[in-house]
Short mmCIF file of C-alpha atoms in Angstrom, two decimals:
data_model
loop_
_atom_site.label_atom_id
_atom_site.label_comp_id
_atom_site.label_asym_id
_atom_site.label_seq_id
_atom_site.Cartn_x
_atom_site.Cartn_y
_atom_site.Cartn_z
CA SER I 622 0.00 0.00 0.00
CA LEU I 623 2.79 2.42 0.84
CA GLY I 624 4.53 1.65 -2.47
CA LEU I 625 1.31 2.28 -4.38
CA TYR I 626 0.83 5.53 -2.45
CA LEU I 627 4.32 6.70 -3.45
CA VAL I 628 3.69 5.83 -7.11
CA LEU I 629 0.39 7.73 -7.14
CA GLN I 630 1.95 10.69 -5.34
CA ASN I 631 4.71 10.95 -7.95
CA LEU I 632 2.21 10.58 -10.81
CA VAL I 633 0.26 13.51 -9.36
CA SER I 634 3.50 15.50 -9.18
CA LEU I 635 4.29 14.70 -12.81
CA ALA I 636 0.78 15.56 -14.03
CA TRP I 637 0.07 18.76 -12.08
CA GLY I 638 3.43 19.82 -10.64
CA ASP I 639 4.72 20.15 -7.09
CA ASP I 640 3.52 23.69 -6.46
CA THR I 641 0.74 24.43 -3.99
CA LYS I 642 -2.79 24.54 -5.41
CA THR I 643 -5.99 25.89 -3.90
CA ILE I 644 -9.65 25.46 -4.79
CA ARG I 645 -11.01 28.10 -2.44
CA THR I 646 -12.83 30.83 -4.34
CA ALA I 647 -14.61 32.68 -1.54
CA PRO I 648 -12.88 35.54 0.24
CA ILE I 649 -11.18 34.71 3.53
CA VAL I 650 -13.30 35.92 6.41
CA GLU I 651 -12.99 35.75 10.17
CA GLY I 652 -14.54 32.63 11.67
CA HIS I 653 -17.45 32.41 14.09
CA ASN I 654 -16.69 33.04 17.75
CA ILE I 655 -17.59 29.93 19.78
CA PHE I 656 -16.52 29.93 23.45
CA GLY I 657 -13.67 32.34 22.70
CA GLY I 658 -12.32 30.26 19.79
CA ARG I 659 -12.72 30.86 16.08
CA ILE I 660 -14.25 28.28 13.75
CA THR I 661 -14.92 28.81 10.07
CA THR I 662 -18.04 27.82 8.18
CA VAL I 663 -16.03 25.22 6.26
CA GLN I 664 -14.89 23.66 9.54
CA ILE I 665 -18.49 23.52 10.76
CA VAL I 666 -19.51 21.77 7.51
CA ILE I 667 -16.62 19.30 7.94
CA ILE I 668 -17.74 18.49 11.50
CA VAL I 669 -21.40 18.05 10.51
CA VAL I 670 -20.68 15.91 7.43
CA SER I 671 -18.18 13.78 9.39
CA GLY I 672 -20.75 13.20 12.13
CA LEU I 673 -23.45 12.27 9.62
CA LEU I 674 -21.17 9.87 7.75
CA THR I 675 -20.01 8.27 11.00
CA CYS I 676 -23.65 7.71 12.04
CA ALA I 677 -24.48 6.31 8.60
CA LEU I 678 -21.53 3.93 8.81
CA ALA I 679 -22.57 2.83 12.30
CA LEU I 680 -26.08 2.11 11.00
CA LEU I 681 -24.64 0.24 8.02
CA MET I 682 -22.67 -1.99 10.37
CA ARG I 683 -25.98 -3.11 11.96
CA THR I 684 -27.37 -4.36 8.63
CA LYS I 685 -26.90 -7.77 7.04
CA PHE I 686 -23.98 -6.39 5.01
CA GLY I 687 -22.35 -5.04 8.19
CA THR I 688 -22.68 -8.42 9.86
CA ALA I 689 -21.14 -10.10 6.81
CA LEU I 690 -18.35 -7.50 6.79
CA ARG I 691 -17.51 -8.19 10.43
CA ALA I 692 -17.60 -11.94 9.76
CA VAL I 693 -15.21 -11.63 6.79
CA ALA I 694 -12.90 -9.37 8.81
CA ASN I 695 -12.87 -11.87 11.66
CA ASP I 696 -12.28 -15.05 9.64
CA ASN I 697 -12.47 -14.96 5.85
CA ASP I 698 -12.43 -18.76 5.35
CA LEU I 699 -15.07 -19.44 7.98
CA ALA I 700 -17.31 -16.70 6.55
CA HIS I 701 -16.93 -18.20 3.06
CA SER I 702 -17.82 -21.67 4.35
CA ALA I 703 -20.93 -20.16 6.00
CA GLY I 704 -22.18 -19.04 2.59
CA ILE I 705 -21.07 -15.41 2.61
CA GLN I 706 -19.79 -14.21 -0.76
CA THR I 707 -16.56 -12.86 0.65
CA ASP I 708 -15.35 -11.33 -2.63
CA HIS I 709 -18.48 -9.16 -2.84
CA VAL I 710 -18.15 -8.13 0.79
CA ILE I 711 -14.48 -7.19 0.34
CA MET I 712 -15.31 -5.22 -2.82
CA GLY I 713 -18.11 -3.44 -0.95
CA ALA I 714 -15.75 -2.58 1.90
CA PHE I 715 -13.25 -1.08 -0.54
CA ALA I 716 -16.03 0.90 -2.25
CA ILE I 717 -17.29 2.30 1.06
CA GLY I 718 -13.76 3.13 2.22
CA SER I 719 -12.97 4.82 -1.08
CA PHE I 720 -16.18 6.86 -0.91
CA LEU I 721 -15.46 8.00 2.65
CA SER I 722 -11.87 8.89 1.72
CA ALA I 723 -13.06 10.88 -1.30
CA VAL I 724 -15.57 12.85 0.77
CA ALA I 725 -12.92 13.58 3.41
CA ALA I 726 -10.44 14.69 0.75
CA ILE I 727 -12.95 16.99 -0.94
CA LEU I 728 -13.95 18.59 2.36
CA LEU I 729 -10.34 19.11 3.40
CA CYS I 730 -9.52 20.67 0.03
CA PHE I 731 -11.76 23.59 0.96
CA GLU I 732 -9.96 23.97 4.29
CA MET I 733 -6.30 23.67 3.28
CA ASP I 734 -4.09 24.07 0.24
CA LEU I 735 -3.12 21.06 -1.84
CA THR I 736 0.28 19.55 -2.52
CA PRO I 737 1.09 16.04 -3.76
CA THR I 738 2.34 15.12 -0.27
CA ALA I 739 -0.61 16.62 1.67
CA GLY I 740 -2.31 13.26 2.17
CA PHE I 741 0.58 11.56 3.93
CA LYS I 742 0.33 13.64 7.10
CA LEU I 743 -3.42 13.03 7.20
CA LEU I 744 -2.84 9.30 6.70
CA VAL I 745 -0.40 9.20 9.62
CA MET I 746 -2.82 11.13 11.84
CA ALA I 747 -5.62 8.72 10.90
CA VAL I 748 -3.47 5.74 11.89
CA ILE I 749 -2.63 7.41 15.21
CA ALA I 750 -6.33 8.13 15.84
CA VAL I 751 -7.27 4.50 15.17
CA ILE I 752 -4.56 3.22 17.50
CA VAL I 753 -5.56 5.68 20.25
CA GLY I 754 -9.25 4.80 19.94
CA GLY I 755 -8.96 1.07 19.45
CA ILE I 756 -8.26 -0.84 16.25
CA ASN I 757 -11.24 -3.21 16.42
CA SER I 758 -13.88 -0.57 17.09
CA LEU I 759 -15.60 1.94 14.80
CA ALA I 760 -16.64 4.00 17.83
CA GLY I 761 -13.07 3.77 19.09
CA ALA I 762 -11.68 5.12 15.83
CA ALA I 763 -14.11 8.06 15.95
CA LEU I 764 -13.29 8.69 19.61
CA GLY I 765 -9.56 8.43 18.86
CA GLY I 766 -9.94 11.09 16.17
CA ILE I 767 -11.71 13.40 18.60
CA VAL I 768 -9.11 12.82 21.34
CA LEU I 769 -6.23 13.38 18.93
CA GLY I 770 -7.77 16.54 17.50
CA LEU I 771 -8.50 17.96 20.95
CA ALA I 772 -5.00 17.12 22.22
CA GLN I 773 -3.33 18.78 19.24
CA ASN I 774 -5.48 21.90 19.32
CA LEU I 775 -5.50 22.35 23.10
CA ALA I 776 -1.71 22.05 23.13
CA VAL I 777 -1.54 25.15 20.91
CA TRP I 778 -2.68 27.23 23.88
CA ARG I 779 0.64 26.55 25.63
CA LEU I 780 2.97 25.49 22.80
CA PRO I 781 3.76 26.89 19.37
CA SER I 782 1.62 25.40 16.58
CA LYS I 783 4.65 23.66 15.06
CA TRP I 784 4.50 21.23 18.02
CA GLN I 785 1.11 19.77 17.03
CA ASP I 786 2.70 16.77 15.31
CA CYS I 787 4.91 16.14 18.35
CA VAL I 788 1.81 16.11 20.55
CA ALA I 789 0.23 13.51 18.25
CA PHE I 790 3.28 11.25 18.39
CA ALA I 791 3.63 11.73 22.16
CA LEU I 792 -0.01 10.66 22.53
CA LEU I 793 0.70 7.63 20.33
CA ILE I 794 3.72 6.63 22.45
CA ILE I 795 1.74 7.04 25.68
CA PHE I 796 -1.05 4.80 24.38
CA LEU I 797 1.38 2.21 22.99
CA LEU I 798 3.12 2.02 26.36
CA PHE I 799 0.17 2.12 28.75
CA ARG I 800 -2.95 1.21 26.74
CA PRO I 801 -1.81 -0.54 23.52
CA PHE I 802 -5.34 -1.64 22.60
CA GLY I 803 -6.71 1.92 22.67
CA ILE I 804 -9.47 3.60 24.65
CA ILE I 805 -12.23 1.17 23.69
CA GLY I 806 -10.17 -1.74 22.35
CA ARG I 807 -9.72 -4.99 24.25
CA ALA I 808 -6.78 -7.34 24.47
CA PRO I 809 -7.32 -10.44 22.31
CA SER I 810 -8.36 -13.49 24.28
CA GLN I 811 -5.82 -16.25 24.68
CA GLN I 812 -6.58 -19.42 22.70
CA ARG I 813 -5.51 -22.78 24.06
CA ILE I 814 -4.85 -25.71 21.78
#
């Protein structure tokens, strides 16, 4: 996956160049004052759309497809032997993941400028959020994202903004040392043979 990412990143650089691009067309205005902090309309839209998509995904996981998806993720061979068409489920999972990634990318394009390497930092932050929240839990991943975002942005009150990435990695190290299965995650049960 990382090799494919690097290939695609360099193809984007070859096709459109390495310079910074922007798709914002509206004038830059001061954000809304909420509890002494500033938040832009685009950021509010990002929060609302993210919440709606998270709820939709949680509802999807309660359907027959969601049950099949969890079964395939748990044990592909056993799910196949139970009559689940695992190839269709895997293809559906990739389609849903691609759709969610596309929506996130489009929303973030309105918030920040674009470079061919812009996605890598977001990818690393997503991995940290999933580890902090709990790898085996959708709610944990969402909670991990909230915890990571709050930690990074609250740290800016006391530290320069260039330390936000250090805060993220410090949080990752703390969780790996003291709670390696995340906030909601559980340690796998021991199997005896």
